[in-house]
């Protein structure tokens, strides 16, 4: 009765043989998979470089012709361009005369800070009007 409960012990040689066959099978599968993967990557790389060479060969005469063409001698040097730049803006700001207002003037312009429009990074913004402003002012009244 005791012998029927215990399973038969496998032969150690048979276990070693099965393990070797399984390991060999997995090694063969891994090697074949790696070679197929490398083959696919190589094929894609070949196709990409072949198309790239064709485009370069087709465009090369156009680039050479453009390089050999006479250059425009009417070009204006960059330092002579008078387009609006930060430098021009800063020079114009330096020429303008800035007006500083006192706290009492600001209070009267904003009607004692009665109408708040909102707030920003520099603080609250109030609605105001300046009646005695110079003629060359660009802002006007709010």
XYZ file of N, CA, C and O in Angstrom:
568
model
N 0.794 -1.180 0.000
C 0.000 0.000 0.000
C 0.852 1.266 0.000
O 0.515 2.231 -0.654
N 1.900 1.244 0.693
C 2.782 2.397 0.751
C 3.445 2.639 -0.582
O 3.704 3.765 -0.955
N 3.740 1.611 -1.354
C 4.395 1.781 -2.642
C 3.466 2.355 -3.689
O 3.901 2.999 -4.627
N 2.160 2.192 -3.557
C 1.229 2.737 -4.545
C 1.032 4.228 -4.367
O 0.641 4.928 -5.281
N 1.299 4.775 -3.171
C 1.150 6.202 -2.939
C 2.347 6.997 -3.453
O 2.214 8.149 -3.808
N 3.490 6.398 -3.469
C 4.685 7.090 -3.927
C 4.824 6.961 -5.449
O 4.744 5.852 -5.974
N 5.007 8.076 -6.140
C 5.182 7.968 -7.593
C 6.534 7.345 -7.906
O 7.466 7.440 -7.106
N 6.650 6.752 -9.066
C 7.929 6.136 -9.405
C 8.971 7.225 -9.649
O 8.680 8.273 -10.204
N 10.158 7.019 -9.226
C 11.229 7.974 -9.432
C 11.730 7.866 -10.859
O 11.988 6.776 -11.364
N 11.848 9.031 -11.552
C 12.302 8.989 -12.940
C 13.789 8.670 -12.994
O 14.540 8.954 -12.075
N 14.148 8.146 -14.129
C 15.553 7.826 -14.345
C 16.312 9.126 -14.597
O 15.918 9.953 -15.409
N 17.412 9.327 -13.887
C 18.187 10.564 -13.982
C 18.752 10.762 -15.380
O 18.860 11.887 -15.873
N 19.095 9.732 -16.072
C 19.622 9.834 -17.440
C 18.548 10.324 -18.399
O 18.815 11.104 -19.314
N 17.328 9.853 -18.188
C 16.222 10.266 -19.061
C 15.894 11.744 -18.841
O 15.639 12.498 -19.787
N 15.923 12.228 -17.607
C 15.669 13.641 -17.298
C 16.744 14.514 -17.929
O 16.459 15.551 -18.539
N 18.002 14.107 -17.822
C 19.114 14.856 -18.410
C 18.970 14.916 -19.919
O 19.206 15.956 -20.539
N 18.551 13.814 -20.543
C 18.379 13.754 -22.000
C 17.263 14.697 -22.439
O 17.409 15.448 -23.417
N 16.122 14.723 -21.729
C 15.008 15.623 -22.075
C 15.406 17.087 -21.908
O 15.052 17.942 -22.713
N 16.147 17.402 -20.830
C 16.600 18.766 -20.602
C 17.530 19.224 -21.719
O 17.413 20.339 -22.223
N 18.444 18.377 -22.138
C 19.372 18.725 -23.215
C 18.636 18.959 -24.521
O 18.965 19.877 -25.274
N 17.609 18.138 -24.808
C 16.839 18.321 -26.045
C 16.068 19.634 -26.007
O 16.017 20.376 -26.996
N 15.476 19.976 -24.861
C 14.716 21.224 -24.737
C 15.647 22.431 -24.863
O 15.324 23.399 -25.557
N 16.782 22.389 -24.203
C 17.738 23.498 -24.279
C 18.251 23.673 -25.694
O 18.359 24.799 -26.200
N 18.547 22.576 -26.368
C 19.021 22.647 -27.748
C 17.952 23.240 -28.654
O 18.244 24.081 -29.527
N 16.707 22.862 -28.444
C 15.604 23.385 -29.259
C 15.488 24.899 -29.073
O 15.343 25.643 -30.051
N 15.560 25.360 -27.834
C 15.447 26.800 -27.581
C 16.635 27.570 -28.136
O 16.476 28.691 -28.636
N 17.787 27.033 -28.094
C 18.966 27.699 -28.674
C 18.815 27.830 -30.179
O 19.076 28.896 -30.761
N 18.350 26.760 -30.834
C 18.158 26.792 -32.295
C 17.096 27.822 -32.662
O 17.265 28.614 -33.604
N 15.991 27.859 -31.913
C 14.922 28.826 -32.199
C 15.440 30.259 -32.012
O 15.148 31.141 -32.824
N 16.225 30.502 -30.965
C 16.762 31.846 -30.715
C 17.705 32.293 -31.823
O 17.641 33.436 -32.289
N 18.571 31.386 -32.275
C 19.525 31.730 -33.329
C 18.790 32.033 -34.632
O 19.086 33.029 -35.321
N 17.822 31.213 -34.980
C 17.069 31.422 -36.231
C 16.287 32.735 -36.163
O 16.273 33.517 -37.124
N 15.653 33.022 -35.014
C 14.899 34.274 -34.870
C 15.818 35.477 -35.001
O 15.470 36.474 -35.647
N 16.984 35.422 -34.396
C 17.934 36.531 -34.486
C 18.395 36.758 -35.915
O 18.483 37.902 -36.381
N 18.677 35.663 -36.637
C 19.118 35.808 -38.026
C 18.014 36.381 -38.905
O 18.282 37.226 -39.777
N 16.786 35.952 -38.699
C 15.667 36.505 -39.483
C 15.495 37.990 -39.179
O 15.310 38.807 -40.087
N 15.569 38.365 -37.896
C 15.451 39.775 -37.524
C 16.551 40.620 -38.135
O 16.300 41.702 -38.664
N 17.781 40.156 -38.080
C 18.888 40.889 -38.689
C 18.728 40.989 -40.201
O 19.073 42.010 -40.807
N 18.200 39.935 -40.804
C 17.965 39.970 -42.246
C 16.937 41.026 -42.618
O 17.105 41.759 -43.599
N 15.869 41.136 -41.837
C 14.832 42.141 -42.112
C 15.404 43.545 -41.934
O 15.185 44.432 -42.767
N 16.151 43.770 -40.861
C 16.764 45.086 -40.633
C 17.738 45.427 -41.756
O 17.772 46.556 -42.254
N 18.533 44.465 -42.192
C 19.472 44.690 -43.291
C 18.767 45.032 -44.586
O 19.197 45.914 -45.333
N 17.651 44.341 -44.869
C 16.886 44.614 -46.094
C 16.314 46.029 -46.072
O 16.386 46.759 -47.069
N 15.764 46.438 -44.931
C 15.205 47.787 -44.821
C 16.304 48.827 -44.981
O 16.134 49.839 -45.680
N 17.453 48.602 -44.364
C 18.565 49.550 -44.488
C 19.043 49.650 -45.932
O 19.335 50.739 -46.435
N 19.111 48.525 -46.617
C 19.534 48.524 -48.025
C 18.563 49.339 -48.878
O 18.979 50.148 -49.708
N 17.266 49.137 -48.685
C 16.269 49.862 -49.479
C 16.334 51.369 -49.196
O 16.228 52.174 -50.120
N 16.515 51.723 -47.936
C 16.580 53.153 -47.592
C 17.804 53.817 -48.213
O 17.716 54.918 -48.753
N 18.952 53.178 -48.131
C 20.156 53.788 -48.696
C 20.105 53.819 -50.209
O 20.610 54.752 -50.831
N 19.488 52.835 -50.826
C 19.379 52.823 -52.288
C 18.526 53.995 -52.760
O 18.892 54.712 -53.684
N 17.388 54.238 -52.079
C 16.530 55.374 -52.446
C 17.222 56.695 -52.138
O 17.094 57.654 -52.886
N 17.962 56.750 -51.049
C 18.674 57.973 -50.693
C 19.731 58.332 -51.713
O 19.888 59.482 -52.102
N 20.471 57.342 -52.182
C 21.492 57.601 -53.204
C 20.859 58.102 -54.491
O 21.385 58.981 -55.149
N 19.710 57.521 -54.854
C 19.048 57.913 -56.094
C 18.630 59.377 -56.032
O 18.816 60.133 -56.982
N 18.105 59.821 -54.902
C 17.683 61.216 -54.755
C 18.897 62.142 -54.821
O 18.862 63.180 -55.465
N 19.986 61.754 -54.167
C 21.189 62.589 -54.183
C 21.736 62.706 -55.598
O 22.103 63.793 -56.048
N 21.777 61.605 -56.334
C 22.293 61.627 -57.699
C 21.400 62.465 -58.601
O 21.887 63.192 -59.470
N 20.071 62.420 -58.387
C 19.167 63.219 -59.220
C 19.287 64.711 -58.910
O 19.199 65.545 -59.801
N 19.474 65.070 -57.636
C 19.499 66.476 -57.251
C 20.874 67.128 -57.381
O 20.976 68.351 -57.359
N 21.915 66.351 -57.505
C 23.258 66.898 -57.553
C 23.466 67.882 -58.714
O 24.016 68.967 -58.504
N 23.035 67.589 -59.948
C 23.228 68.573 -61.031
C 22.493 69.891 -60.771
O 22.997 70.963 -61.122
N 21.344 69.839 -60.138
C 20.595 71.067 -59.843
C 21.362 71.923 -58.847
O 21.473 73.146 -58.997
N 21.922 71.292 -57.830
C 22.678 72.026 -56.814
C 23.938 72.629 -57.424
O 24.274 73.792 -57.157
N 24.620 71.885 -58.278
C 25.847 72.393 -58.913
C 25.517 73.561 -59.825
O 26.228 74.573 -59.839
N 24.419 73.467 -60.577
C 24.029 74.559 -61.468
C 23.679 75.814 -60.664
O 24.039 76.932 -61.049
N 23.006 75.648 -59.542
C 22.653 76.804 -58.716
C 23.896 77.438 -58.115
O 23.979 78.665 -57.990
N 24.880 76.635 -57.780
C 26.107 77.172 -57.187
C 26.929 77.937 -58.228
O 27.519 78.963 -57.922
N 26.954 77.466 -59.453
C 27.759 78.086 -60.506
C 27.097 79.307 -61.138
O 27.728 80.030 -61.886
N 25.819 79.534 -60.867
C 25.096 80.673 -61.412
C 25.664 81.968 -60.834
O 26.073 82.007 -59.681
N 25.699 83.062 -61.622
C 26.204 84.334 -61.079
C 25.320 84.800 -59.921
O 24.111 84.723 -59.983
N 25.950 85.293 -58.885
C 25.224 85.731 -57.703
C 24.701 87.144 -57.898
O 25.260 87.941 -58.652
N 23.617 87.464 -57.193
C 23.005 88.781 -57.262
C 23.932 89.804 -56.596
O 24.265 89.692 -55.426
N 24.336 90.802 -57.351
C 25.243 91.813 -56.807
C 24.479 92.969 -56.182
O 25.083 93.875 -55.630
N 23.132 92.982 -56.289
C 22.322 94.050 -55.719
C 21.902 93.747 -54.286
O 21.038 94.413 -53.741
N 22.492 92.747 -53.692
C 22.104 92.365 -52.338
C 22.505 93.456 -51.351
O 23.562 94.059 -51.464
N 21.643 93.693 -50.385
C 21.890 94.701 -49.357
C 22.504 93.995 -48.159
O 21.975 92.996 -47.691
N 23.624 94.499 -47.654
C 24.203 93.870 -46.463
C 23.233 93.935 -45.283
O 22.447 94.870 -45.160
N 23.317 92.960 -44.433
C 22.391 92.857 -43.311
C 22.459 94.084 -42.413
O 21.445 94.569 -41.926
N 23.653 94.652 -42.214
C 23.797 95.782 -41.307
C 23.201 97.064 -41.861
O 23.087 98.041 -41.161
N 22.809 97.089 -43.154
C 22.203 98.277 -43.728
C 20.687 98.201 -43.796
O 20.038 99.135 -44.244
N 20.103 97.128 -43.372
C 18.650 96.967 -43.400
C 18.050 97.852 -42.322
O 18.523 97.884 -41.190
N 17.012 98.598 -42.670
C 16.388 99.515 -41.716
C 15.053 98.992 -41.220
O 14.203 99.765 -40.796
N 14.839 97.707 -41.275
C 13.593 97.136 -40.776
C 13.515 97.325 -39.271
O 14.540 97.484 -38.603
N 12.306 97.354 -38.719
C 12.171 97.529 -37.268
C 12.902 96.413 -36.522
O 12.722 95.240 -36.807
N 13.736 96.817 -35.623
C 14.484 95.857 -34.833
C 14.389 96.256 -33.374
O 13.884 97.336 -33.036
N 14.849 95.406 -32.520
C 14.848 95.713 -31.093
C 15.721 96.933 -30.817
O 15.376 97.780 -29.997
N 16.825 97.024 -31.530
C 17.719 98.174 -31.345
C 16.998 99.479 -31.682
O 17.076 100.453 -30.936
N 16.281 99.509 -32.812
C 15.533 100.710 -33.198
C 14.463 101.035 -32.165
O 14.233 102.204 -31.826
N 13.794 100.002 -31.668
C 12.757 100.202 -30.667
C 13.329 100.824 -29.402
O 12.776 101.766 -28.842
N 14.461 100.297 -28.942
C 15.069 100.820 -27.727
C 15.557 102.259 -27.919
O 15.442 103.092 -27.008
N 16.086 102.574 -29.090
C 16.520 103.952 -29.356
C 15.326 104.901 -29.367
O 15.408 106.022 -28.858
N 14.210 104.465 -29.931
C 13.014 105.297 -29.962
C 12.470 105.513 -28.551
O 12.041 106.615 -28.201
N 12.507 104.476 -27.734
C 12.044 104.612 -26.345
C 12.932 105.586 -25.573
O 12.457 106.336 -24.730
N 14.237 105.585 -25.878
C 15.160 106.492 -25.196
C 14.888 107.938 -25.586
O 15.091 108.853 -24.773
N 14.427 108.191 -26.816
C 14.127 109.555 -27.262
C 12.845 110.088 -26.646
O 12.675 111.294 -26.473
N 11.887 109.202 -26.350
C 10.620 109.641 -25.759
C 10.855 110.141 -24.345
O 11.702 109.637 -23.615
N 10.089 111.152 -23.981
C 10.178 111.673 -22.626
C 9.118 110.969 -21.785
O 7.926 111.046 -22.067
N 9.558 110.277 -20.758
C 8.642 109.570 -19.891
C 8.019 110.531 -18.889
O 8.673 111.456 -18.419
N 6.755 110.302 -18.575
C 6.041 111.137 -17.619
C 5.801 110.306 -16.372
O 5.302 109.188 -16.449
N 6.159 110.862 -15.223
C 5.909 110.183 -13.947
C 4.754 110.891 -13.253
O 4.714 112.112 -13.173
N 3.831 110.073 -12.749
C 2.676 110.620 -12.047
C 2.819 110.359 -10.552
O 3.358 109.335 -10.142
N 2.282 111.272 -9.766
C 2.270 111.088 -8.319
C 1.086 110.209 -7.939
O 0.173 109.974 -8.743
N 1.076 109.737 -6.715
C -0.030 108.906 -6.229
C -1.337 109.695 -6.236
O -2.405 109.146 -6.544
N -1.275 111.008 -5.934
C -2.494 111.832 -5.950
C -3.037 111.972 -7.366
O -4.247 111.918 -7.582
N -2.150 112.150 -8.347
C -2.599 112.258 -9.733
C -3.248 110.947 -10.193
O -4.298 110.956 -10.828
N -2.620 109.830 -9.865
C -3.194 108.535 -10.256
C -4.552 108.308 -9.609
O -5.471 107.769 -10.225
N -4.693 108.737 -8.380
C -5.972 108.597 -7.687
C -7.048 109.420 -8.388
O -8.182 108.965 -8.548
N -6.705 110.618 -8.825
C -7.699 111.446 -9.509
C -7.980 110.904 -10.919
O -9.117 110.964 -11.390
N -6.968 110.370 -11.613
C -7.177 109.814 -12.958
C -8.115 108.606 -12.911
O -8.916 108.387 -13.818
N -8.021 107.806 -11.841
C -8.804 106.562 -11.757
C -10.076 106.737 -10.948
O -10.747 105.758 -10.631
N -10.405 107.979 -10.612
C -11.605 108.258 -9.826
C -11.525 107.531 -8.489
O -12.449 106.807 -8.097
N -10.402 107.705 -7.807
C -10.102 107.086 -6.521
C -10.149 105.553 -6.611
O -10.687 104.888 -5.734
N -9.614 105.020 -7.689
C -9.518 103.572 -7.924
C -10.881 102.891 -7.798
O -11.031 101.864 -7.164
N -11.888 103.473 -8.450
C -13.253 102.964 -8.272
C -13.567 101.753 -9.153
O -14.293 100.856 -8.735
N -13.037 101.694 -10.372
C -13.377 100.593 -11.280
C -12.148 99.727 -11.524
O -11.221 100.133 -12.212
N -12.188 98.517 -10.964
C -11.066 97.584 -11.140
C -11.318 96.739 -12.395
O -12.354 96.093 -12.526
N -10.357 96.744 -13.311
C -10.483 95.974 -14.549
C -9.972 94.544 -14.395
O -10.428 93.639 -15.070
N -9.017 94.344 -13.538
C -8.439 93.016 -13.349
C -7.101 93.142 -12.653
O -6.782 94.175 -12.072
N -6.331 92.049 -12.717
C -5.002 92.091 -12.117
C -4.071 91.253 -12.964
O -4.496 90.359 -13.690
N -2.817 91.566 -12.853
C -1.809 90.855 -13.635
C -0.568 90.631 -12.810
O -0.599 90.709 -11.579
N 0.529 90.361 -13.487
C 1.781 90.081 -12.808
C 2.344 91.268 -12.052
O 3.125 91.114 -11.122
N 1.942 92.475 -12.417
C 2.455 93.669 -11.754
C 1.439 94.281 -10.798
O 1.640 95.366 -10.299
N 0.320 93.621 -10.587
C -0.662 94.123 -9.632
C -2.000 94.384 -10.285
O -2.291 93.953 -11.395
N -2.845 95.128 -9.574
C -4.205 95.414 -10.029
C -4.196 96.462 -11.140
O -3.310 97.315 -11.218
N -5.234 96.400 -12.008
C -5.383 97.339 -13.119
C -6.726 98.034 -12.948
O -7.757 97.380 -12.787
N -6.709 99.371 -12.975
C -7.918 100.155 -12.769
C -8.210 100.991 -13.998
O -7.309 101.418 -14.717
N -9.491 101.269 -14.200
C -9.918 102.120 -15.306
C -9.634 103.569 -14.930
O -9.908 103.992 -13.805
N -9.077 104.314 -15.894
C -8.765 105.700 -15.601
C -8.758 106.542 -16.854
O -8.799 106.026 -17.974
N -8.726 107.852 -16.666
C -8.734 108.788 -17.778
C -7.832 109.961 -17.434
O -7.889 110.508 -16.331
N -7.010 110.344 -18.401
C -6.109 111.478 -18.231
C -6.618 112.587 -19.131
O -6.609 112.453 -20.350
N -7.060 113.690 -18.541
C -7.657 114.750 -19.350
C -6.614 115.678 -19.951
O -6.770 116.155 -21.065
N -5.559 115.953 -19.231
C -4.540 116.889 -19.719
C -3.332 116.105 -20.204
O -2.292 116.080 -19.575
N -3.463 115.477 -21.349
C -2.384 114.664 -21.898
C -1.764 115.406 -23.064
O -2.431 116.181 -23.743
N -0.528 115.173 -23.343
C 0.138 115.872 -24.440
C -0.433 115.428 -25.784
O -0.982 114.350 -25.921
N -0.272 116.260 -26.806
C -0.843 115.994 -28.126
C -0.196 114.825 -28.832
O -0.811 114.169 -29.654
N 1.082 114.551 -28.552
C 1.780 113.483 -29.269
C 1.706 112.136 -28.537
O 2.458 111.233 -28.840
N 0.797 112.013 -27.604
C 0.656 110.751 -26.866
C 0.010 109.702 -27.769
O -0.870 109.997 -28.562
N 0.426 108.473 -27.616
C -0.089 107.383 -28.461
C -1.146 106.544 -27.747
O -1.730 105.678 -28.347
N -1.365 106.753 -26.445
C -2.231 105.857 -25.719
C -3.662 106.342 -25.644
O -4.579 105.538 -25.675
N -3.911 107.610 -25.479
C -5.292 108.107 -25.363
C -5.845 107.841 -23.995
O -5.148 107.523 -23.055
N -7.178 107.962 -23.844
C -7.809 107.772 -22.541
C -8.620 106.490 -22.539
O -9.094 106.029 -23.568
N -8.834 105.985 -21.367
C -9.605 104.740 -21.201
C -10.874 105.009 -20.462
O -10.969 105.764 -19.577
